[in-house]
Short mmCIF file of C-alpha atoms in Angstrom, two decimals:
data_model
loop_
_atom_site.label_atom_id
_atom_site.label_comp_id
_atom_site.label_asym_id
_atom_site.label_seq_id
_atom_site.Cartn_x
_atom_site.Cartn_y
_atom_site.Cartn_z
CA MET A 240 91.14 245.30 206.53
CA ILE A 241 89.82 241.92 206.10
CA LYS A 242 89.83 239.43 209.37
CA ASP A 243 88.38 236.44 207.56
CA VAL A 244 88.54 235.83 203.84
CA ILE A 245 85.58 233.21 203.72
CA LYS A 246 83.23 235.52 205.90
CA LYS A 247 84.23 238.51 203.76
CA ILE A 248 83.12 236.81 200.62
CA ASP A 249 79.83 235.77 202.13
CA GLU A 250 79.27 239.14 203.33
CA ILE A 251 79.51 240.71 200.05
CA ALA A 252 77.23 238.07 198.66
CA LEU A 253 74.44 238.96 201.32
CA ASN A 254 75.03 242.89 200.81
CA GLU A 255 75.49 242.94 197.20
CA PRO A 256 74.38 239.51 195.73
CA ASN A 257 74.38 241.05 192.05
CA ARG A 258 78.08 242.10 192.35
CA ILE A 259 80.32 240.54 189.59
CA ALA A 260 82.70 237.59 191.06
CA TYR A 261 83.48 235.81 187.99
CA ASP A 262 83.72 237.14 184.53
CA TYR A 263 85.21 234.93 181.60
CA LEU A 264 84.78 236.66 178.11
CA GLY A 265 81.20 237.90 179.02
CA GLN A 266 80.06 235.14 180.75
CA THR A 267 79.41 236.27 184.37
CA ASN A 268 78.75 235.02 187.77
CA THR A 269 77.85 236.83 190.95
CA TYR A 270 78.87 236.90 194.65
CA GLY A 271 75.15 235.51 195.17
CA ASP A 272 75.73 232.69 192.74
CA LEU A 273 79.03 232.16 194.36
CA LYS A 274 77.84 231.89 197.82
CA LYS A 275 74.86 229.54 196.64
CA ARG A 276 77.01 227.23 194.61
CA SER A 277 79.82 227.09 197.40
CA ASP A 278 77.33 226.36 200.02
CA ALA A 279 76.05 223.60 198.15
CA TRP A 280 79.55 222.10 197.48
CA ALA A 281 80.34 222.41 201.19
CA TYR A 282 77.07 220.59 202.11
CA GLN A 283 77.84 217.65 199.82
CA ILE A 284 81.57 217.46 201.20
CA ASN A 285 80.26 217.46 204.54
CA GLN A 286 78.07 214.25 203.64
CA LEU A 287 81.45 212.39 202.74
CA GLY A 288 82.62 211.76 206.35
CA LEU A 289 86.20 212.41 205.43
CA SER A 290 88.89 212.70 208.04
CA PRO A 291 89.07 216.33 209.82
CA GLY A 292 91.25 218.75 207.63
CA SER A 293 92.06 216.08 205.03
CA PRO A 294 92.85 217.91 201.95
CA ILE A 295 90.73 217.63 198.84
CA MET A 296 92.04 217.45 195.21
CA ILE A 297 90.26 219.33 192.64
CA TRP A 298 90.75 218.57 188.71
CA GLY A 299 89.63 221.03 186.39
CA GLY A 300 90.38 224.57 184.50
CA GLN A 301 89.50 228.11 185.45
CA THR A 302 86.05 228.27 185.66
CA PHE A 303 83.28 229.31 188.00
CA GLU A 304 82.53 225.81 189.26
CA MET A 305 86.25 225.59 190.15
CA ILE A 306 86.19 228.43 192.24
CA ALA A 307 82.92 227.53 193.91
CA SER A 308 84.29 224.11 194.71
CA PHE A 309 87.43 225.96 196.00
CA LEU A 310 85.28 227.98 198.41
CA GLY A 311 83.08 224.90 199.18
CA CYS A 312 86.10 222.78 200.56
CA VAL A 313 87.34 225.66 202.89
CA LYS A 314 83.64 225.97 204.05
CA ALA A 315 83.56 222.55 204.90
CA GLY A 316 86.87 222.77 206.62
CA HIS A 317 89.15 221.16 204.09
CA ALA A 318 92.17 222.69 202.02
CA TYR A 319 91.97 222.29 198.57
CA ILE A 320 94.78 221.26 195.97
CA PRO A 321 94.00 222.90 192.72
CA ILE A 322 95.37 220.41 189.83
CA ALA A 323 95.09 221.91 186.18
CA SER A 324 93.30 219.37 184.02
CA TYR A 325 95.85 219.77 181.29
CA SER A 326 98.40 218.09 183.67
CA ASN A 327 99.98 214.85 182.99
CA ALA A 328 97.36 212.22 184.44
CA ASP A 329 99.99 210.58 186.60
CA ARG A 330 100.18 213.97 188.53
CA ILE A 331 96.98 213.00 190.33
CA LEU A 332 98.22 209.75 191.65
CA THR A 333 101.68 211.58 192.79
CA ILE A 334 99.70 214.44 194.32
CA GLN A 335 97.18 211.84 196.17
CA GLU A 336 100.41 209.79 197.47
CA VAL A 337 102.05 212.81 199.01
CA SER A 338 98.95 214.48 200.20
CA GLU A 339 97.00 211.43 201.20
CA ALA A 340 94.01 213.04 200.07
CA GLU A 341 90.58 211.00 200.29
CA ALA A 342 88.67 212.64 197.70
CA ILE A 343 89.02 214.33 194.48
CA ILE A 344 86.53 216.54 192.82
CA ALA A 345 86.42 216.19 189.05
CA ILE A 346 85.09 219.46 187.65
CA ASP A 347 86.56 218.28 184.41
CA GLN A 348 86.49 214.70 183.30
CA LEU A 349 89.06 212.77 185.01
CA PRO A 350 91.60 210.79 182.88
CA ASP A 351 91.63 207.35 182.27
CA ILE A 352 93.74 206.05 185.27
CA THR A 353 93.19 203.55 188.10
CA LEU A 354 92.79 205.86 191.21
CA PRO A 355 93.48 204.64 194.79
CA PRO A 356 90.39 203.94 196.92
CA MET A 357 89.13 207.42 197.52
CA GLN A 358 85.86 209.20 196.92
CA VAL A 359 85.25 211.22 193.63
CA ILE A 360 82.70 214.00 193.39
CA LYS A 361 81.21 215.29 190.24
CA PRO A 362 79.41 218.74 189.86
CA ASP A 363 76.24 217.12 188.77
CA GLU A 364 76.21 215.34 192.08
CA VAL A 365 75.89 218.64 193.94
CA LYS A 366 72.55 219.63 194.24
CA ASN A 367 71.27 223.35 194.65
CA GLY A 368 69.47 224.48 197.60
CA ASP A 369 69.61 226.88 200.49
CA PHE A 370 71.85 225.29 202.91
CA THR A 371 72.83 226.26 206.39
CA LEU A 372 76.37 226.03 207.14
CA ASP A 373 78.29 225.75 210.36
CA VAL A 374 80.72 228.75 210.40
CA GLU A 375 82.86 227.08 213.11
CA GLN A 376 83.87 224.61 210.39
CA PHE A 377 85.23 227.08 208.23
CA VAL A 378 89.11 227.04 207.69
CA GLU A 379 90.73 229.96 209.52
CA GLY A 380 93.87 231.12 211.33
CA ASP A 381 96.79 228.58 210.66
CA ASP A 382 94.54 225.91 208.86
CA ASN A 383 95.65 225.28 205.37
CA PHE A 384 93.35 227.22 202.91
CA TYR A 385 95.09 225.59 199.92
CA ILE A 386 98.05 223.68 198.90
CA ILE A 387 99.99 224.26 195.70
CA PHE A 388 102.37 221.55 194.28
CA THR A 389 105.60 222.21 192.82
CA SER A 390 106.16 220.92 189.38
CA GLY A 391 108.30 218.22 190.37
CA THR A 392 111.08 218.59 187.47
CA SER A 393 113.89 218.00 190.05
CA GLY A 394 112.12 215.05 191.92
CA LYS A 395 108.75 214.25 193.57
CA PRO A 396 106.58 217.23 193.58
CA LYS A 397 106.46 218.98 197.06
CA GLY A 398 103.15 220.64 198.50
CA VAL A 399 103.42 224.28 199.43
CA GLN A 400 100.91 224.81 202.36
CA ILE A 401 99.17 228.19 202.31
CA SER A 402 97.15 228.83 205.47
CA HIS A 403 94.37 231.11 205.94
CA ASN A 404 96.43 233.40 207.81
CA ASN A 405 98.93 233.57 204.87
CA LEU A 406 96.40 234.32 202.47
CA LEU A 407 94.86 236.85 204.63
CA SER A 408 98.13 238.41 204.98
CA PHE A 409 98.66 238.61 201.27
CA ILE A 410 95.15 240.05 200.50
CA ASN A 411 95.47 242.89 203.03
CA TRP A 412 99.19 243.69 202.00
CA GLU A 413 97.90 243.74 198.22
CA MET A 414 94.90 245.79 199.20
CA THR A 415 96.95 248.38 201.02
CA ASP A 416 99.88 248.67 198.68
CA PHE A 417 97.85 248.99 195.73
CA ALA A 418 95.08 250.84 196.99
CA LEU A 419 92.35 248.17 196.10
CA PRO A 420 88.78 248.12 196.97
CA ASP A 421 87.79 246.32 200.06
CA HIS A 422 87.11 243.00 198.72
CA PRO A 423 89.35 239.53 198.50
CA SER A 424 91.17 239.76 195.07
CA PHE A 425 92.43 236.24 195.67
CA LEU A 426 89.21 235.02 193.56
CA SER A 427 91.10 236.37 190.59
CA GLN A 428 94.69 235.45 191.75
CA ALA A 429 95.88 233.21 194.50
CA PRO A 430 93.51 230.05 193.90
CA TYR A 431 94.54 230.46 190.19
CA SER A 432 98.11 229.67 191.07
CA PHE A 433 98.03 226.38 189.48
CA ASP A 434 99.97 226.28 186.36
CA LEU A 435 101.53 223.24 187.81
CA SER A 436 102.75 221.12 184.74
#
């Protein structure tokens, strides 16, 4: 049974660094890659001076860089709000208004809109290196892990908050009921629940 999602992922990275974490049409990245890149994202986010626990919007597609930025956010103590880059551009503004996010990560190029005063982070600004993170900052317990916004077809989109404990409960149920191996399957499922258009 897993007790901490983030620490479990890092444990796999340290014990089995060559284990595949991401595979898209034969393009693969390992858990070692994931730890190194997510640590770099977390370090960069920690330099921004965001309010504690402030969520971070992430605009992009289902890429390795997107997953690494998800994990980087929660390692820095911030929930992430995934927004599929095929969504209506105005959706960014609506979600920012509701969530009061102070930053957006632009994995894909942002559409031509006027953003409110907020920090924009792009992958090429995140330098790779060997970073030491404070595990006490990691999202845990009842802290929000990620926030999924509804489509808003019947009004203003609403954010559904998924805590670390919620995600942990889902992962452990899934592994038990479906006899899955002891590693977080959320990398291929939960954070990809962002078909929100």
